[in-house]
Structure formats: C-alpha cells, structure tokens
Short mmCIF file of C-alpha atoms in Angstrom, two decimals:
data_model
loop_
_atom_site.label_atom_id
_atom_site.label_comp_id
_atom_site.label_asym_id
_atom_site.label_seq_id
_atom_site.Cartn_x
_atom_site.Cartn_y
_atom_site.Cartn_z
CA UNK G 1 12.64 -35.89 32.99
CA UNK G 2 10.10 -37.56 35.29
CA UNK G 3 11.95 -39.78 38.03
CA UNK G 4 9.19 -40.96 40.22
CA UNK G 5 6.91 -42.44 37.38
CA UNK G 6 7.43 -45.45 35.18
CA UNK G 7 8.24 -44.60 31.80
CA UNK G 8 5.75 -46.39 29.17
CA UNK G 9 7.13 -48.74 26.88
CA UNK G 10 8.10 -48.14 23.19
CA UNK G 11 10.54 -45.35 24.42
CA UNK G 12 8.21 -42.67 25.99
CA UNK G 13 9.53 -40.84 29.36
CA UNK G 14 7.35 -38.64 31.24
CA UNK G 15 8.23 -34.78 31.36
CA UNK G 16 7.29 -31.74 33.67
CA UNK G 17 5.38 -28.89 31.54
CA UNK G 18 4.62 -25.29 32.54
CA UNK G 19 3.31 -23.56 29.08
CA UNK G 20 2.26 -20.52 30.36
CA UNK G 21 4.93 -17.96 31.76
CA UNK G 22 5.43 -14.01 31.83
CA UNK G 23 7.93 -11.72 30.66
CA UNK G 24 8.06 -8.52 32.89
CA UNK G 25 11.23 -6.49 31.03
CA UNK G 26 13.26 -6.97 28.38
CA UNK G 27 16.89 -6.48 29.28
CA UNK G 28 17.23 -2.56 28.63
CA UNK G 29 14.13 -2.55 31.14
CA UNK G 30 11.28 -2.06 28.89
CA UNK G 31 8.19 -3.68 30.40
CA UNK G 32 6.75 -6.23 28.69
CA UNK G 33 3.92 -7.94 30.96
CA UNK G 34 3.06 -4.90 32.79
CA UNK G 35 1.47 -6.66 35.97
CA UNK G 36 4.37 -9.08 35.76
CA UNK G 37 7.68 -8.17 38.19
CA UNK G 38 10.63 -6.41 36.74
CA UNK G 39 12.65 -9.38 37.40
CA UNK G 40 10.95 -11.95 35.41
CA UNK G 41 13.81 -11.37 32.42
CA UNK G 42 14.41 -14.07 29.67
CA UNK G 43 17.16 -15.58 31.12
CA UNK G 44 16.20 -15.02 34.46
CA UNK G 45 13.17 -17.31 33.59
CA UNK G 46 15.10 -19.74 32.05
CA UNK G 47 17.53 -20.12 34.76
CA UNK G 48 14.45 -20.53 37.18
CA UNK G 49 12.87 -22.83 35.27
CA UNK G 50 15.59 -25.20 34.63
CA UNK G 51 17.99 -24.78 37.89
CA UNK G 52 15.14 -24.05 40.50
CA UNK G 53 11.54 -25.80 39.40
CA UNK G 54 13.43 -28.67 37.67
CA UNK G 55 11.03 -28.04 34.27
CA UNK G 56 11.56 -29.68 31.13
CA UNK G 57 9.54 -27.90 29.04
CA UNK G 58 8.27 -24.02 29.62
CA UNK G 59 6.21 -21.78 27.26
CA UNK G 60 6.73 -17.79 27.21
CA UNK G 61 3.93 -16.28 26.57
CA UNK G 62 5.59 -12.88 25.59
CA UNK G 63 7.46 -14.14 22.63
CA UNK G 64 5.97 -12.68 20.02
CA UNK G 65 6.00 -9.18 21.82
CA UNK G 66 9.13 -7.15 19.51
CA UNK G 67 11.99 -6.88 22.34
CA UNK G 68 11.13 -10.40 23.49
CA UNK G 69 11.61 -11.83 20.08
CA UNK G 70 14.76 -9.89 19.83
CA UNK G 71 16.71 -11.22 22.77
CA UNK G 72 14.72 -14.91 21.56
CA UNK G 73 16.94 -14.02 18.39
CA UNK G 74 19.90 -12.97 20.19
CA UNK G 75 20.11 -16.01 22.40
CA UNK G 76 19.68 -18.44 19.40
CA UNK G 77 22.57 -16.45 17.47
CA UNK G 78 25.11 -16.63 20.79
CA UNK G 79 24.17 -20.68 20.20
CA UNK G 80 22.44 -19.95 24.62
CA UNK G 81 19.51 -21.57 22.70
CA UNK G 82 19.48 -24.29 19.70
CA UNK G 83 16.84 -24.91 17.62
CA UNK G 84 15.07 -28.35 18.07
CA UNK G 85 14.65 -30.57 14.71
CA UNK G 86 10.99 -31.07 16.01
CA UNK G 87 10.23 -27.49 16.73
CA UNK G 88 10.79 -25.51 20.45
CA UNK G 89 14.41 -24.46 21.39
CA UNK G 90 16.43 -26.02 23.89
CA UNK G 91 17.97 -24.73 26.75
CA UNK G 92 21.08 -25.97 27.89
CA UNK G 93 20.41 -29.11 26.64
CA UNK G 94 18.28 -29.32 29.17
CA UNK G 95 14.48 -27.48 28.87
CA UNK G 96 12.75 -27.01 26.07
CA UNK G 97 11.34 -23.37 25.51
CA UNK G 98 8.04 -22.68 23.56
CA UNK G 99 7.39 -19.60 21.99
CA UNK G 100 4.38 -17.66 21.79
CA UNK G 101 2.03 -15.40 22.58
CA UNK G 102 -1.32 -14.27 24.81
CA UNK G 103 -3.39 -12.23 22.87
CA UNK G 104 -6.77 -10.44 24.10
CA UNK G 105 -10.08 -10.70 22.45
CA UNK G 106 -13.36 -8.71 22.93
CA UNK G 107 -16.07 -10.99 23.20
CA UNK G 108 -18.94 -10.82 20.93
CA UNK G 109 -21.58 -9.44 23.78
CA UNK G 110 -19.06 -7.74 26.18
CA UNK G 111 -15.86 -8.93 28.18
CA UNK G 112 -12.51 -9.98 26.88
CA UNK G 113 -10.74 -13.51 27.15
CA UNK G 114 -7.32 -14.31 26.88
CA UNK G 115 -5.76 -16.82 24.42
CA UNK G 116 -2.38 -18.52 23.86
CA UNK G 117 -1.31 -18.45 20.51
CA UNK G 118 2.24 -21.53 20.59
CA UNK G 119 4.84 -21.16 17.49
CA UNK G 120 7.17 -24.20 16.78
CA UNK G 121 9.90 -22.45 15.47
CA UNK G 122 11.35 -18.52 14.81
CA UNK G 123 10.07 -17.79 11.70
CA UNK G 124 6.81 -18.85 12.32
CA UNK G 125 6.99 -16.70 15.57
CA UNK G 126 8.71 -13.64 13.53
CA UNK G 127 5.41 -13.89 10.95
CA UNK G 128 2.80 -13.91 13.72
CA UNK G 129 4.64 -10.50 15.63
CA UNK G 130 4.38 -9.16 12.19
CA UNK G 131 0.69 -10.09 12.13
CA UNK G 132 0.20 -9.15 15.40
CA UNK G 133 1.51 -5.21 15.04
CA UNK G 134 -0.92 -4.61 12.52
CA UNK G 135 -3.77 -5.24 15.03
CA UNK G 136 -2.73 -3.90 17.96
CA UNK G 137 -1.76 -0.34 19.95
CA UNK G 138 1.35 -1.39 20.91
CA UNK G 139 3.58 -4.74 20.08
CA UNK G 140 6.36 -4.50 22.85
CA UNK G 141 3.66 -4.93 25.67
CA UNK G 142 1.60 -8.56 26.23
CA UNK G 143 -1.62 -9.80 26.35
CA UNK G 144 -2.73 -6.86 23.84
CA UNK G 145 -6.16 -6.53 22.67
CA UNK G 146 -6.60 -7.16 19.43
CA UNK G 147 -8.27 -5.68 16.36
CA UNK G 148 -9.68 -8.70 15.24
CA UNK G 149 -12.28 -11.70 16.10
CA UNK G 150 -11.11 -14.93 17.80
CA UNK G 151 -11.83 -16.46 14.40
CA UNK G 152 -9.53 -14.41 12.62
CA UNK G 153 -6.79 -15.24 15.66
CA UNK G 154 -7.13 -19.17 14.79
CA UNK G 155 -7.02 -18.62 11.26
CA UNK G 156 -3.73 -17.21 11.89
CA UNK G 157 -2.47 -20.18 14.06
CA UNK G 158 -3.67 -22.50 11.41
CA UNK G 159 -2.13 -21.14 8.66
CA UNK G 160 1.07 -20.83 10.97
CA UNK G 161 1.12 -23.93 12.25
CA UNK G 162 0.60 -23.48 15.82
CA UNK G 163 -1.33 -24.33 18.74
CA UNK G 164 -4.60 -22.26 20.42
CA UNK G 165 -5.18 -22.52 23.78
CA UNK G 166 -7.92 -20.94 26.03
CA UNK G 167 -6.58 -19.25 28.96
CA UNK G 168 -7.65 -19.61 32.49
CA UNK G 169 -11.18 -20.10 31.23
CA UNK G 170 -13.21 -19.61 33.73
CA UNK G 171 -11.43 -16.79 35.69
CA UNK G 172 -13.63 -13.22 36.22
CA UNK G 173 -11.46 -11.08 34.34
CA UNK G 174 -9.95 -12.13 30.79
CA UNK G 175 -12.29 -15.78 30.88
CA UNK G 176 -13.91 -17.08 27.73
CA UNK G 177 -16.50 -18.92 29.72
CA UNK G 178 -15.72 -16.29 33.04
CA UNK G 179 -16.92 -13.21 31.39
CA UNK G 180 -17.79 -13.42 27.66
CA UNK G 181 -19.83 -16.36 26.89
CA UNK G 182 -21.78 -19.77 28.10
CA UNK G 183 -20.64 -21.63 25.26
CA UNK G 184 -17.21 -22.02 23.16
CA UNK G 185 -18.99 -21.80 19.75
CA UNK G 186 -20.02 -18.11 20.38
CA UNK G 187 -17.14 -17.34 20.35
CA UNK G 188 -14.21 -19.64 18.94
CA UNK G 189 -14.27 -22.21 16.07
CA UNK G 190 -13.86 -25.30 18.78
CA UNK G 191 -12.28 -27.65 16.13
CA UNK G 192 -9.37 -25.55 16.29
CA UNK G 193 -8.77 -25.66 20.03
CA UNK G 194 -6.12 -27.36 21.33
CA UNK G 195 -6.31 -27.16 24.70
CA UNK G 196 -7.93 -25.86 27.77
CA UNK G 197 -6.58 -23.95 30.72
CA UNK G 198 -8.38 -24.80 34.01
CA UNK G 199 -6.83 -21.62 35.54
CA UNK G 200 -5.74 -21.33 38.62
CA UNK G 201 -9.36 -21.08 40.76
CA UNK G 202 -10.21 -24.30 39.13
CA UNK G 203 -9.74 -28.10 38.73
CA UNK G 204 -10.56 -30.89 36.52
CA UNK G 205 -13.87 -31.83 38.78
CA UNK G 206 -15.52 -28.37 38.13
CA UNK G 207 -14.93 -28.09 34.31
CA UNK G 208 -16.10 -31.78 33.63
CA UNK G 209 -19.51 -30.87 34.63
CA UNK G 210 -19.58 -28.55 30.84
CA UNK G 211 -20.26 -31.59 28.53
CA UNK G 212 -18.88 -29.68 25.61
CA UNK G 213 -15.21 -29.69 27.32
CA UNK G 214 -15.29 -33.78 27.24
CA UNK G 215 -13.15 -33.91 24.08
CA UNK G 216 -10.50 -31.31 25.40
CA UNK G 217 -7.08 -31.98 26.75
CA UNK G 218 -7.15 -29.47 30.16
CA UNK G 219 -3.91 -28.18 31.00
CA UNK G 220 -2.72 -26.54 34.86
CA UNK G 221 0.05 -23.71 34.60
CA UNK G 222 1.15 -21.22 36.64
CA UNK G 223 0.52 -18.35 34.36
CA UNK G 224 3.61 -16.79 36.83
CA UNK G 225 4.35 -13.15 36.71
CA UNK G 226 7.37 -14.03 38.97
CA UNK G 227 9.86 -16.44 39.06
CA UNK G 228 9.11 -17.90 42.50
CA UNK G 229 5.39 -18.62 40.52
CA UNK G 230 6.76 -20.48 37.79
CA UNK G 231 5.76 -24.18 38.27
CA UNK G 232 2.65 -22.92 40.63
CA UNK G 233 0.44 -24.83 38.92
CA UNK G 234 1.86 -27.77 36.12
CA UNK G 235 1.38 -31.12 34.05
CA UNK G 236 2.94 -34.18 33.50
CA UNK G 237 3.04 -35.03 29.65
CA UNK G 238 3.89 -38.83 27.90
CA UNK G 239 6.20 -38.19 24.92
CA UNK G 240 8.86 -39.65 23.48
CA UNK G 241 11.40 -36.14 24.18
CA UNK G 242 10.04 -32.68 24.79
CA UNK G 243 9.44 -30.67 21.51
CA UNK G 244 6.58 -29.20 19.97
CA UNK G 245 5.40 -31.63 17.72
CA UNK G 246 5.13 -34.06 20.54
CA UNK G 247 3.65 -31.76 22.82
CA UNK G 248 0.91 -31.12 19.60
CA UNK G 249 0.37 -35.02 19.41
CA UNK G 250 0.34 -35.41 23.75
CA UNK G 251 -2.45 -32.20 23.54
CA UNK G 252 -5.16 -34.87 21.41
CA UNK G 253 -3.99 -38.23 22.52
CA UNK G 254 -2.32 -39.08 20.13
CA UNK G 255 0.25 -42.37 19.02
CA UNK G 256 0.66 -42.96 22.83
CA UNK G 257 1.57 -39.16 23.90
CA UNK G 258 -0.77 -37.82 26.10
CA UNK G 259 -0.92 -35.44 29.16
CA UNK G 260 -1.18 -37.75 32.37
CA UNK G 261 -1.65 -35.24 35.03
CA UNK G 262 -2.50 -32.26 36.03
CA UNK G 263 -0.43 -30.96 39.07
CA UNK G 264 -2.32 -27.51 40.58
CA UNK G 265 -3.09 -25.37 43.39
CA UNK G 266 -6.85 -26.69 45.13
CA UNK G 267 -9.00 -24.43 43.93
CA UNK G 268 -10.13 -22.83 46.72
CA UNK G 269 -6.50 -20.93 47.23
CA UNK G 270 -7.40 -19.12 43.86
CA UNK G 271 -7.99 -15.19 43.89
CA UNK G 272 -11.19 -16.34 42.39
CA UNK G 273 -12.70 -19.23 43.60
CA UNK G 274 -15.57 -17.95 44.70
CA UNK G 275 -17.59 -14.73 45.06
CA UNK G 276 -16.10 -11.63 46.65
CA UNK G 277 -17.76 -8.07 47.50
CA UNK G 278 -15.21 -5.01 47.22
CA UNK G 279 -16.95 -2.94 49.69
CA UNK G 280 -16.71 -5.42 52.68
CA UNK G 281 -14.49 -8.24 51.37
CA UNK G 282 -16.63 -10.88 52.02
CA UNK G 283 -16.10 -14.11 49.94
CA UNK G 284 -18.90 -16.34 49.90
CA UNK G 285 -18.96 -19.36 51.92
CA UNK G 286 -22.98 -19.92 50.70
CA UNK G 287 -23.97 -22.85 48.18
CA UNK G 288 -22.81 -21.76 44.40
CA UNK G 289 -23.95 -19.35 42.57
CA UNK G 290 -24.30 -16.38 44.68
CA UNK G 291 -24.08 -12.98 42.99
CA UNK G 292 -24.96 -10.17 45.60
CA UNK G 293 -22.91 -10.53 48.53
CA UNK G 294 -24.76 -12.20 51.69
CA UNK G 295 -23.51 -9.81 54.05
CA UNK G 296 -24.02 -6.07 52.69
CA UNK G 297 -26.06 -6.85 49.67
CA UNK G 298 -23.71 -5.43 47.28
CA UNK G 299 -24.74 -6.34 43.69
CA UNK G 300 -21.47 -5.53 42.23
CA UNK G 301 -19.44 -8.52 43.19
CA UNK G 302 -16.17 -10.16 41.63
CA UNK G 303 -18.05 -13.23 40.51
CA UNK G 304 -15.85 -16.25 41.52
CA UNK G 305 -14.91 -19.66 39.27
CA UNK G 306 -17.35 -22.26 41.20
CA UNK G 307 -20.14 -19.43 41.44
CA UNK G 308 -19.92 -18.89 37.52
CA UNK G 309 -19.58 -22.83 36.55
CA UNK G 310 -22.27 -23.58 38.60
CA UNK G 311 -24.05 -21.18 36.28
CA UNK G 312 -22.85 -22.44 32.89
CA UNK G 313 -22.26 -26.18 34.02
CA UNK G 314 -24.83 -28.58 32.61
CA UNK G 315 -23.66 -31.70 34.48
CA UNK G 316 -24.59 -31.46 38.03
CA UNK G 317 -21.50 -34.17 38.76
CA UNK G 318 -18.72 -34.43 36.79
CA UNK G 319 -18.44 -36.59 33.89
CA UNK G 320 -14.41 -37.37 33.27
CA UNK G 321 -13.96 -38.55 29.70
CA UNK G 322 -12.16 -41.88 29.09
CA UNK G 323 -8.30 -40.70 29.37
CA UNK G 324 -8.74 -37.89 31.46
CA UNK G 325 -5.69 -37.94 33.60
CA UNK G 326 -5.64 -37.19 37.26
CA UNK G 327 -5.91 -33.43 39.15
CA UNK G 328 -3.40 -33.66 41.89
CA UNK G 329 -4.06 -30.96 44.17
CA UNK G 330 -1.11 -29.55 45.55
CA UNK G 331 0.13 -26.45 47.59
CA UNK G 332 3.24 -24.41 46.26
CA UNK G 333 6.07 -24.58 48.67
CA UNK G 334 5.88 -20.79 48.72
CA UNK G 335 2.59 -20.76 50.75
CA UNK G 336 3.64 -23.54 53.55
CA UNK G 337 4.01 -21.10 56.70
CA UNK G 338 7.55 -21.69 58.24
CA UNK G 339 9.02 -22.59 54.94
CA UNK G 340 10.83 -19.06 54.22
CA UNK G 341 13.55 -18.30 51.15
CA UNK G 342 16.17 -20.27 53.37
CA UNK G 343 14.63 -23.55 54.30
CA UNK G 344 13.03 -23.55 50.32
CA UNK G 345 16.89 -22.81 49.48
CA UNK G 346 17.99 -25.48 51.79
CA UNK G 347 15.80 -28.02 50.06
CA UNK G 348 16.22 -27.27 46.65
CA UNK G 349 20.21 -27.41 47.52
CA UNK G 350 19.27 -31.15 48.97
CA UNK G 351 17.00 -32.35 46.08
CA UNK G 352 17.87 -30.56 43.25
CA UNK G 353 14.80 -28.54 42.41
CA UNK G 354 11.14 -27.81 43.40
CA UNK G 355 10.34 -31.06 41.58
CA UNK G 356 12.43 -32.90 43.02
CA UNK G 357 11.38 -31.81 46.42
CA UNK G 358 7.43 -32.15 44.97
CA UNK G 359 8.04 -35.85 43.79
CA UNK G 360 10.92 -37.36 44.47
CA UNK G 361 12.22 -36.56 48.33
CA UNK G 362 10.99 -38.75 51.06
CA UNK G 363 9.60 -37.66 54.37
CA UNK G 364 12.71 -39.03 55.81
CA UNK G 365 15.02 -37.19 53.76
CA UNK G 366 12.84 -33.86 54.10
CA UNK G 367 13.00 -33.86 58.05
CA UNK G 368 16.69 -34.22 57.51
CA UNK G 369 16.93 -30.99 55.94
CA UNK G 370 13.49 -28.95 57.55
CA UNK G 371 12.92 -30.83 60.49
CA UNK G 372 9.90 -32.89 61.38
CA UNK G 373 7.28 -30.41 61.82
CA UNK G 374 7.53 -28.82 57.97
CA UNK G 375 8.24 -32.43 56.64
CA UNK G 376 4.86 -33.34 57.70
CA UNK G 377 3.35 -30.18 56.08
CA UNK G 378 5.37 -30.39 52.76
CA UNK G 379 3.88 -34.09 52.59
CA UNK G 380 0.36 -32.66 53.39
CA UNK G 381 1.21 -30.41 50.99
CA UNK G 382 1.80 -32.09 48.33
CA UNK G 383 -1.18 -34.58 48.87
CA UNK G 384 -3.57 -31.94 49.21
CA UNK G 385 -4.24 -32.43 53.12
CA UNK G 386 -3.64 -29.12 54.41
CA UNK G 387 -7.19 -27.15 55.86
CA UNK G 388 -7.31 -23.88 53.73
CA UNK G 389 -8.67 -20.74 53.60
CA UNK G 390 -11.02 -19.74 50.38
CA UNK G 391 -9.83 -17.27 48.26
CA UNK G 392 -12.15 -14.26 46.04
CA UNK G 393 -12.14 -10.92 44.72
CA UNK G 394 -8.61 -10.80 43.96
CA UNK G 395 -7.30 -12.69 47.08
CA UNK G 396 -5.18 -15.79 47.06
CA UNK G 397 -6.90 -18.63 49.38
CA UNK G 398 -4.35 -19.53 52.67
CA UNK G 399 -3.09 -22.78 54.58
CA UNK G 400 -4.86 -22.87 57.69
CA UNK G 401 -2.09 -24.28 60.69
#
C-alpha cells in the first residue's frame, strides 16, 4: 500500500498498479512472449513484483496462453496463490495478480492493434483460453492474432465479465490509433472500453488533445518483457483493497475509487516518440508531424507517437477532463548512469523496494546509501528534471549528464 499519500476517508488506501506484464517461458521452457526474456517466469514475476518494485497489484498479460494457465492452476492448487472473494488472486498475502490476456487484431483498413482482455477469476479465464484456441494458430504463444473482429473480442469480455483495454495506443507497431485508425469507433464499440493505455512514448498531455478520449480512464504500465521493466511505467489507484471489482469501479470513477496518477517514463525516452529513418537513424528533432526524414529524404520512416497525434489530435492544447489525475514523469532507476545492479541492490536493501526508493526515501537517506552525486539524480529523477535524449525508430530516449 501507498505510504507517502493520505489515504481518503471512508476506508480507501491508495495502491501501486502495473496491469500490463509479460510471460517469456513457462517453467519446462516453452516460450510464451516470444520478444519477452527467458527469465520473465511466473514466479519469477511475482517475486519481482512483490519483493523488488514493491507492487500491489500486477496484471499478466499471458494468462490465458495454455501453459500459463496451467502453472496459474498449479499455483492456486499448492494454496502459492488464493483466490480473492472480489475477483484477482493474491500473492502472499501481499499483491494481487490479474489474469488475462493481449490479443492482436487486424484493423479494418490495414495494421494490427493490441488489446488487453482482464478475467476476475479462473474459470472465467479457463472459458476465454478455450475461446481463444478456436481463433488462433497457436494458444501457448501471446499477443496472437486473432480470427475475429475487435467487436467479436468485446463481446467475449462482456459476456465474461471482464475488462478491455487498448494497448499502448498510439505506438507505430500494434497501435489502434498508431497504425489502424483515426478514430476508436472504426474500429471498437467505445462503450465497452475500459481503459486506455498511453504507452510508453506518450503522456496524458498528448492524448488529451483527441476529444473523444475525455471520458476514458488512461492508464501508464510498463508492458515489461523483463523483470528489471516491471514497474517502468505505473499508476496509483483509490480503492478500498486491491481486487478486481475495485479496480473495475477505480477504471470509471466510480463510489470514490478512481485512478489518481499516472507514474511514467517522459515521453521523449520512448522507442517511439518521434520519427525515425532506418537508413540513417535520424529521429526528428523538426516541429510534429514529419514523415520523410529531414536528412536523407527517406519516405519509409518509423512514424513516432507525437508525429502521429499531431496528425489525429483535434485539440491543438490539451483539454484534461474534470478528474483526470496527474502524469508524473519519471525516469526508471535502471536508466540513471552510475546507478549499476549494486547501488540499485543497495537501495532496494535500504528502502525496501523500487517504490519505496521512488516515493518514500529522502534525499538524506539516499546519499547515505549512493552518495551525494546519484542522490541528486535519483531526486531529478523522479521529478522529471533530468535533460534527455529523444528516442525513435525502435530506440529508447537517454539521460543526458
């Protein structure tokens, strides 16, 4: 739970959430999340999640994929995890894990976009795998496409009772708004959206400048494919304890849950903030949107997150809806220069976790441990003052020292 901030009255706490995490091999070393490492194992997510980022509630995206959902069974069985009353499993009485699944979609004039499809409990999870190996080549692997129209894919959630949520939505490859359409009637049925992922190459400023997002909860996570990325990019929920129900009722604002921030990278250290050419690796640096690169006037460009919002966006500021919580830019403690494995090991050993390092350790107490000089950049860091480097084309962004 939430230290550093005030719980509300009438019994809410506030709770760290990362809902979007990989699976890269089962156990017996099947992959899973092919791009993800062969490290990121069930447990070996759940221990980093709970011991190391200091989470109290993560999603895994890979749930539904057949040898996930076996060790998901296997773990509930050995009593590892226990079924929560309002749906989720805890861990260790500790975290609460969310089950799901990212499924791919062709769009209806080209492209593909990603979508997270959240379970509350087994046998809704067990039913969607089942509906999910009918439509697609293989069900041990994630983020499948499927045989089937986004429609069809909420119609499923529905009937399931689950959650939808748009993955990193603006992002190049696998965006709903980055490659496959301007607007999210063309392609989903918006009343059954339940959230919105900003992705990691953008923030709450850029998407409030689409009108039609202005009734959308936007949530930041790390979409990690391995375990040092988990907690990359997170949120802060209100709700009364984690499960899924409340996380359903915190998504639309809902008898006092709601998600009050959005902790994520600045957008500019995305792989695909702005506009990239392959053949010279050039990332743009011009006034948004540029398409060809300005250098070798390549057409065939990785078109980056500002470049294509500026194209869709129909609010030259942005408009933040009453309730939208804060974007606190941040910069993982994994791309401070200095900080290696041992000084990261030597603070999580002094504050407990990442989060407690993040939000709770002062700059007194971090020079104890680090010294002065990375104090001051860990505080930069986590107040967003450090002078970057833009990222494009595949390329994280940098901290400029």
């Amino acid at each position: 739970m939430v230290e550093d901030v005030p719980s509300a009255v009438g019994g809410f706490g506030e709770w760290f959430v990362d809902l979007h995490v990989h699976i890269g091999r089962t156990l017996q070393g099947r992959p899973v999340k092919m791009a993800a490492s062969a490290a990121m194992t069930l447990p070996a997510v759940l221990e980093e999640a709970t011991q190391r980022k200091g989470l109290d509630v993560i999603g895994i995206v890979d749930a539904a994929c057949t040898g996930v959902l076996e060790e998901v069974q296997e773990l509930v069985d050995s009593g590892v995890l226990r079924p929560h009353s309002g749906g989720g499993l805890i861990f260790r009485d500790r975290t609460l894990l969310l089950t799901g699944a990212e499924i791919e979609v062709a769009g209806p004039e080209g492209g593909a976009a990603h979508f997270g499809v959240w379970l509350p409990g087994l046998g809704e999870l067990r039913e969607f795998s089942a509906w999910l190996s009918e439509r697609v080549t293989n069900p041990s692997l994630s983020s499948q496409r499927i045989r089937a129209d986004a429609i069809d894919l909420q119609e499923e959630c529905r009937r399931l009772g689950g959650l939808f949520i748009i993955h990193h939505a603006f992002t190049p490859h696998k965006g709903l708004y980055g490659n496959c359409v301007t607007h999210m009637a063309d392609m989903v049925d918006p009343d059954e959206v339940d959230a919105v992922e900003l992705g990691l190459s953008a923030d709450t400023d850029m998407a409030d400048r689409i009108s039609e997002l202005q009734s959308f909860a936007f949530v930041s996570d790390s979409d990690a494919h391995s375990t040092g990325r988990i907690a990359r990019e997170y949120n802060r929920f209100r709700l009364r304890e984690p499960s899924f129900e409340e996380i359903r009722l915190a998504l639309h604002s809902r008898d006092g849950r709601a998600v009050t921030g959005n902790y994520g990278l600045d957008p500019s250290l995305g792989k695909y903030h702005r506009t990239a050419c392959p053949r010279c690796g050039t990332v743009a640096s011009d006034p948004p949107p540029v398409t060809t690169c300005p250098v070798c006037g390549n057409s065939q460009t990785v078109m980056g997150v500002l470049d294509r919002l500026t194209q869709v966006a129909d609010l030259d500021e942005p408009r933040h809806p009453p309730g939208r919580p804060p974007y606190v830019r941040q910069v993982p403690l994994s791309f401070i220069p200095g900080l290696g494995p041992k000084r990261r090991s030597a603070l999580l050993k002094a504050f407990g976790s990442e989060m407690g390092v993040l939000h709770r350790a002062s700059r007194e107490a971090l020079a104890e441990v680090v010294g002065e000089g990375l104090a001051d950049l860990v505080i930069r860091a986590r107040e967003g003052r450090l002078a970057l480097r833009t990222g494009g084309g595949g390329r994280y962004g940098g901290v400029v020292v």
